PDB file of C-alpha atoms in Angstrom:
ATOM      1  CA  UNK A 248     195.377  94.791   6.054  1.00 84.00           C
ATOM      2  CA  UNK A 249     193.468  98.079   6.291  1.00 94.00           C
ATOM      3  CA  UNK A 250     189.648  98.014   6.000  1.00 95.00           C
ATOM      4  CA  UNK A 251     189.652 100.417   3.007  1.00 97.00           C
ATOM      5  CA  UNK A 252     192.100 100.441   0.099  1.00 97.00           C
ATOM      6  CA  UNK A 253     193.168 103.278  -2.198  1.00 98.00           C
ATOM      7  CA  UNK A 254     194.169 102.610  -5.801  1.00 98.00           C
ATOM      8  CA  UNK A 255     194.935 104.519  -9.013  1.00 97.00           C
ATOM      9  CA  UNK A 256     194.256 103.200 -12.523  1.00 97.00           C
ATOM     10  CA  UNK A 257     197.411 103.991 -14.474  1.00 96.00           C
ATOM     11  CA  UNK A 258     197.875 103.054 -18.138  1.00 94.00           C
ATOM     12  CA  UNK A 259     199.957 100.091 -16.875  1.00 95.00           C
ATOM     13  CA  UNK A 260     197.282  98.868 -14.421  1.00 94.00           C
ATOM     14  CA  UNK A 261     196.120  99.378 -10.839  1.00 95.00           C
ATOM     15  CA  UNK A 262     198.606 100.836  -8.354  1.00 97.00           C
ATOM     16  CA  UNK A 263     198.121 101.082  -4.583  1.00 97.00           C
ATOM     17  CA  UNK A 264     197.012  98.962  -1.661  1.00 96.00           C
ATOM     18  CA  UNK A 265     193.764  96.982  -1.534  1.00 96.00           C
ATOM     19  CA  UNK A 266     191.563  97.058   1.549  1.00 96.00           C
ATOM     20  CA  UNK A 267     189.928  94.172   3.376  1.00 94.00           C
ATOM     21  CA  UNK A 268     186.353  95.371   2.680  1.00 94.00           C
ATOM     22  CA  UNK A 269     186.373  97.717  -0.308  1.00 96.00           C
ATOM     23  CA  UNK A 270     188.586 100.047  -2.333  1.00 98.00           C
ATOM     24  CA  UNK A 271     188.391 103.587  -3.605  1.00 98.00           C
ATOM     25  CA  UNK A 272     189.779 103.632  -7.140  1.00 98.00           C
ATOM     26  CA  UNK A 273     190.682 106.837  -8.994  1.00 98.00           C
ATOM     27  CA  UNK A 274     190.674 106.646 -12.767  1.00 98.00           C
ATOM     28  CA  UNK A 275     190.924 109.122 -15.601  1.00 98.00           C
ATOM     29  CA  UNK A 276     187.159 109.634 -15.463  1.00 98.00           C
ATOM     30  CA  UNK A 277     186.589 109.914 -11.713  1.00 98.00           C
ATOM     31  CA  UNK A 278     186.297 108.151  -8.372  1.00 98.00           C
ATOM     32  CA  UNK A 279     184.842 104.626  -8.052  1.00 98.00           C
ATOM     33  CA  UNK A 280     184.180 102.195  -5.209  1.00 98.00           C
ATOM     34  CA  UNK A 281     185.142  98.575  -5.837  1.00 97.00           C
ATOM     35  CA  UNK A 282     184.268  95.520  -3.725  1.00 97.00           C
ATOM     36  CA  UNK A 283     184.329  91.741  -4.078  1.00 95.00           C
ATOM     37  CA  UNK A 284     182.463  89.024  -2.220  1.00 94.00           C
ATOM     38  CA  UNK A 285     181.639  85.345  -2.616  1.00 95.00           C
ATOM     39  CA  UNK A 286     178.680  86.015  -4.951  1.00 97.00           C
ATOM     40  CA  UNK A 287     179.665  89.128  -6.881  1.00 97.00           C
ATOM     41  CA  UNK A 288     182.226  91.797  -7.669  1.00 97.00           C
ATOM     42  CA  UNK A 289     181.244  95.395  -8.385  1.00 97.00           C
ATOM     43  CA  UNK A 290     182.754  98.737  -9.335  1.00 97.00           C
ATOM     44  CA  UNK A 291     180.448 101.742  -9.195  1.00 96.00           C
ATOM     45  CA  UNK A 292     181.078 105.444  -9.860  1.00 98.00           C
ATOM     46  CA  UNK A 293     181.004 107.863  -6.943  1.00 97.00           C
ATOM     47  CA  UNK A 294     182.044 111.126  -8.614  1.00 98.00           C
ATOM     48  CA  UNK A 295     182.894 112.099 -12.176  1.00 98.00           C
ATOM     49  CA  UNK A 296     186.123 113.999 -12.750  1.00 97.00           C
ATOM     50  CA  UNK A 297     188.793 114.319 -15.389  1.00 97.00           C
ATOM     51  CA  UNK A 298     192.106 113.133 -13.957  1.00 97.00           C
ATOM     52  CA  UNK A 299     194.869 113.552 -16.521  1.00 96.00           C
ATOM     53  CA  UNK A 300     197.447 110.803 -16.718  1.00 96.00           C
ATOM     54  CA  UNK A 301     195.197 108.048 -15.382  1.00 97.00           C
ATOM     55  CA  UNK A 302     193.342 105.438 -17.440  1.00 97.00           C
ATOM     56  CA  UNK A 303     189.531 105.491 -17.450  1.00 97.00           C
ATOM     57  CA  UNK A 304     187.470 102.981 -15.487  1.00 97.00           C
ATOM     58  CA  UNK A 305     184.138 101.357 -16.322  1.00 97.00           C
ATOM     59  CA  UNK A 306     181.205 100.459 -14.097  1.00 97.00           C
ATOM     60  CA  UNK A 307     181.159  96.680 -13.614  1.00 96.00           C
ATOM     61  CA  UNK A 308     179.000  94.082 -11.919  1.00 96.00           C
ATOM     62  CA  UNK A 309     179.993  90.434 -12.212  1.00 97.00           C
ATOM     63  CA  UNK A 310     177.973  87.619 -10.670  1.00 98.00           C
ATOM     64  CA  UNK A 311     180.329  84.804  -9.661  1.00 96.00           C
ATOM     65  CA  UNK A 312     177.842  82.062 -10.642  1.00 97.00           C
ATOM     66  CA  UNK A 313     176.428  83.578 -13.820  1.00 97.00           C
ATOM     67  CA  UNK A 314     173.163  85.347 -14.500  1.00 97.00           C
ATOM     68  CA  UNK A 315     170.160  84.787 -12.261  1.00 97.00           C
ATOM     69  CA  UNK A 316     167.530  82.817 -14.217  1.00 97.00           C
ATOM     70  CA  UNK A 317     164.518  84.889 -15.368  1.00 96.00           C
ATOM     71  CA  UNK A 318     162.142  82.264 -13.959  1.00 97.00           C
ATOM     72  CA  UNK A 319     163.143  83.224 -10.389  1.00 97.00           C
ATOM     73  CA  UNK A 320     162.085  86.820 -10.978  1.00 95.00           C
ATOM     74  CA  UNK A 321     158.816  85.581 -12.488  1.00 96.00           C
ATOM     75  CA  UNK A 322     158.210  83.399  -9.407  1.00 97.00           C
ATOM     76  CA  UNK A 323     158.990  86.334  -7.095  1.00 96.00           C
ATOM     77  CA  UNK A 324     156.613  88.571  -9.023  1.00 95.00           C
ATOM     78  CA  UNK A 325     153.870  85.921  -8.836  1.00 96.00           C
ATOM     79  CA  UNK A 326     154.324  85.737  -5.060  1.00 94.00           C
ATOM     80  CA  UNK A 327     154.141  89.535  -4.759  1.00 94.00           C
ATOM     81  CA  UNK A 328     150.961  89.622  -6.864  1.00 94.00           C
ATOM     82  CA  UNK A 329     149.154  87.276  -4.447  1.00 93.00           C
ATOM     83  CA  UNK A 330     148.506  90.320  -2.244  1.00 91.00           C
ATOM     84  CA  UNK A 331     149.295  93.404  -4.373  1.00 91.00           C
ATOM     85  CA  UNK A 332     148.250  95.871  -1.672  1.00 89.00           C
ATOM     86  CA  UNK A 333     150.968  94.793   0.769  1.00 89.00           C
ATOM     87  CA  UNK A 334     154.722  95.038   0.649  1.00 91.00           C
ATOM     88  CA  UNK A 335     156.509  91.695   0.392  1.00 93.00           C
ATOM     89  CA  UNK A 336     160.182  90.602   0.561  1.00 94.00           C
ATOM     90  CA  UNK A 337     161.871  87.808  -1.369  1.00 96.00           C
ATOM     91  CA  UNK A 338     165.492  87.061  -2.153  1.00 96.00           C
ATOM     92  CA  UNK A 339     167.544  85.069  -4.600  1.00 98.00           C
ATOM     93  CA  UNK A 340     170.165  83.039  -2.755  1.00 97.00           C
ATOM     94  CA  UNK A 341     173.064  80.852  -3.845  1.00 97.00           C
ATOM     95  CA  UNK A 342     173.750  77.352  -2.598  1.00 96.00           C
ATOM     96  CA  UNK A 343     174.799  74.961  -5.368  1.00 96.00           C
ATOM     97  CA  UNK A 344     172.503  76.978  -7.644  1.00 97.00           C
ATOM     98  CA  UNK A 345     170.213  79.975  -7.437  1.00 98.00           C
ATOM     99  CA  UNK A 346     167.090  79.608  -5.269  1.00 97.00           C
ATOM    100  CA  UNK A 347     164.147  81.792  -4.296  1.00 97.00           C
ATOM    101  CA  UNK A 348     163.964  82.541  -0.555  1.00 96.00           C
ATOM    102  CA  UNK A 349     160.684  83.630   1.075  1.00 95.00           C
ATOM    103  CA  UNK A 350     161.100  84.144   4.843  1.00 95.00           C
ATOM    104  CA  UNK A 351     158.383  84.618   7.423  1.00 93.00           C
ATOM    105  CA  UNK A 352     157.470  88.306   7.410  1.00 93.00           C
ATOM    106  CA  UNK A 353     155.143  90.971   8.749  1.00 89.00           C
ATOM    107  CA  UNK A 354     153.607  92.959   5.898  1.00 87.00           C
ATOM    108  CA  UNK A 355     151.487  96.087   5.628  1.00 85.00           C
ATOM    109  CA  UNK A 356     150.606  98.412   2.776  1.00 83.00           C
ATOM    110  CA  UNK A 357     153.655 100.549   3.568  1.00 83.00           C
ATOM    111  CA  UNK A 358     156.252  98.301   5.198  1.00 84.00           C
ATOM    112  CA  UNK A 359     157.613  94.789   5.519  1.00 86.00           C
ATOM    113  CA  UNK A 360     159.682  93.264   8.340  1.00 88.00           C
ATOM    114  CA  UNK A 361     161.699  90.130   7.655  1.00 90.00           C
ATOM    115  CA  UNK A 362     164.970  88.347   8.355  1.00 87.00           C
ATOM    116  CA  UNK A 363     167.513  87.730   5.617  1.00 84.00           C
ATOM    117  CA  UNK A 364     169.680  84.735   4.817  1.00 89.00           C
ATOM    118  CA  UNK A 365     173.482  84.794   4.732  1.00 89.00           C
ATOM    119  CA  UNK A 366     173.824  83.742   1.095  1.00 95.00           C
ATOM    120  CA  UNK A 367     171.675  86.409  -0.591  1.00 96.00           C
ATOM    121  CA  UNK A 368     172.645  87.550  -4.086  1.00 97.00           C
ATOM    122  CA  UNK A 369     169.530  89.671  -4.817  1.00 97.00           C
ATOM    123  CA  UNK A 370     167.117  91.347  -2.370  1.00 94.00           C
ATOM    124  CA  UNK A 371     163.680  92.108  -3.838  1.00 95.00           C
ATOM    125  CA  UNK A 372     160.757  93.790  -2.189  1.00 92.00           C
ATOM    126  CA  UNK A 373     157.525  95.234  -3.425  1.00 92.00           C
ATOM    127  CA  UNK A 374     155.917  98.561  -2.676  1.00 89.00           C
ATOM    128  CA  UNK A 375     152.418  97.233  -3.276  1.00 83.00           C
ATOM    129  CA  UNK A 376     150.407  99.842  -5.171  1.00 82.00           C
ATOM    130  CA  UNK A 377     153.057 102.554  -4.774  1.00 84.00           C
ATOM    131  CA  UNK A 378     155.782 103.341  -7.302  1.00 86.00           C
ATOM    132  CA  UNK A 379     159.053 101.417  -7.328  1.00 88.00           C
ATOM    133  CA  UNK A 380     161.681 103.540  -5.555  1.00 88.00           C
ATOM    134  CA  UNK A 381     164.301 103.169  -2.842  1.00 85.00           C
ATOM    135  CA  UNK A 382     162.979 104.818   0.327  1.00 83.00           C
ATOM    136  CA  UNK A 383     165.100 106.172   3.161  1.00 83.00           C
ATOM    137  CA  UNK A 384     164.328 102.979   5.110  1.00 80.00           C
ATOM    138  CA  UNK A 385     165.443 100.910   2.110  1.00 79.00           C
ATOM    139  CA  UNK A 386     168.731 102.835   1.999  1.00 80.00           C
ATOM    140  CA  UNK A 387     169.319 102.110   5.713  1.00 81.00           C
ATOM    141  CA  UNK A 388     168.454  98.407   5.283  1.00 79.00           C
ATOM    142  CA  UNK A 389     170.487  97.779   2.128  1.00 78.00           C
ATOM    143  CA  UNK A 390     174.056  97.716   3.353  1.00 79.00           C
ATOM    144  CA  UNK A 391     175.506  94.426   2.088  1.00 85.00           C
ATOM    145  CA  UNK A 392     177.343  93.586  -1.129  1.00 92.00           C
ATOM    146  CA  UNK A 393     174.406  92.276  -3.168  1.00 93.00           C
ATOM    147  CA  UNK A 394     171.927  93.430  -5.767  1.00 95.00           C
ATOM    148  CA  UNK A 395     168.750  95.224  -4.675  1.00 94.00           C
ATOM    149  CA  UNK A 396     165.440  95.720  -6.451  1.00 94.00           C
ATOM    150  CA  UNK A 397     162.037  97.258  -5.762  1.00 94.00           C
ATOM    151  CA  UNK A 398     158.834  96.336  -7.608  1.00 94.00           C
ATOM    152  CA  UNK A 399     155.945  98.788  -7.646  1.00 92.00           C
ATOM    153  CA  UNK A 400     152.437  99.441  -8.985  1.00 91.00           C
ATOM    154  CA  UNK A 401     151.389  95.836  -8.363  1.00 89.00           C
ATOM    155  CA  UNK A 402     147.758  96.966  -8.371  1.00 84.00           C
ATOM    156  CA  UNK A 403     147.947  97.813 -12.065  1.00 84.00           C
TER     157      UNK A 403
END
């Protein structure tokens, strides 16, 4: 099996060969990337285009074990607010249920160094008093098939 697959969304369904890691899918409304893992499946747009004769595709994210409970985000936010001037990392993991994971970490006002678990569904980190945005470092770090979030302005 090839690492990357190439598919077309015809009115009758998907046509082409799937890849081992992810697929490029062309639909009537553009190019998408589609991937599946043990905790989620996702299809995200890469480029809009009108492709006559193909069926349109929709953006999709499906968590295999249902929605993450709101209380885990509230707990993560409470942990981040303990020291709002420093960046902090937390994750939501899956093992017979969703759990909050807080590893040992080195934090400063502008960075955080940590190790991740293998069963992460959602990576969260704070930017302390700065705005919530994905930095260039975040983009380099965030390479797995999972959800990512940044929390900012913890000082207000």
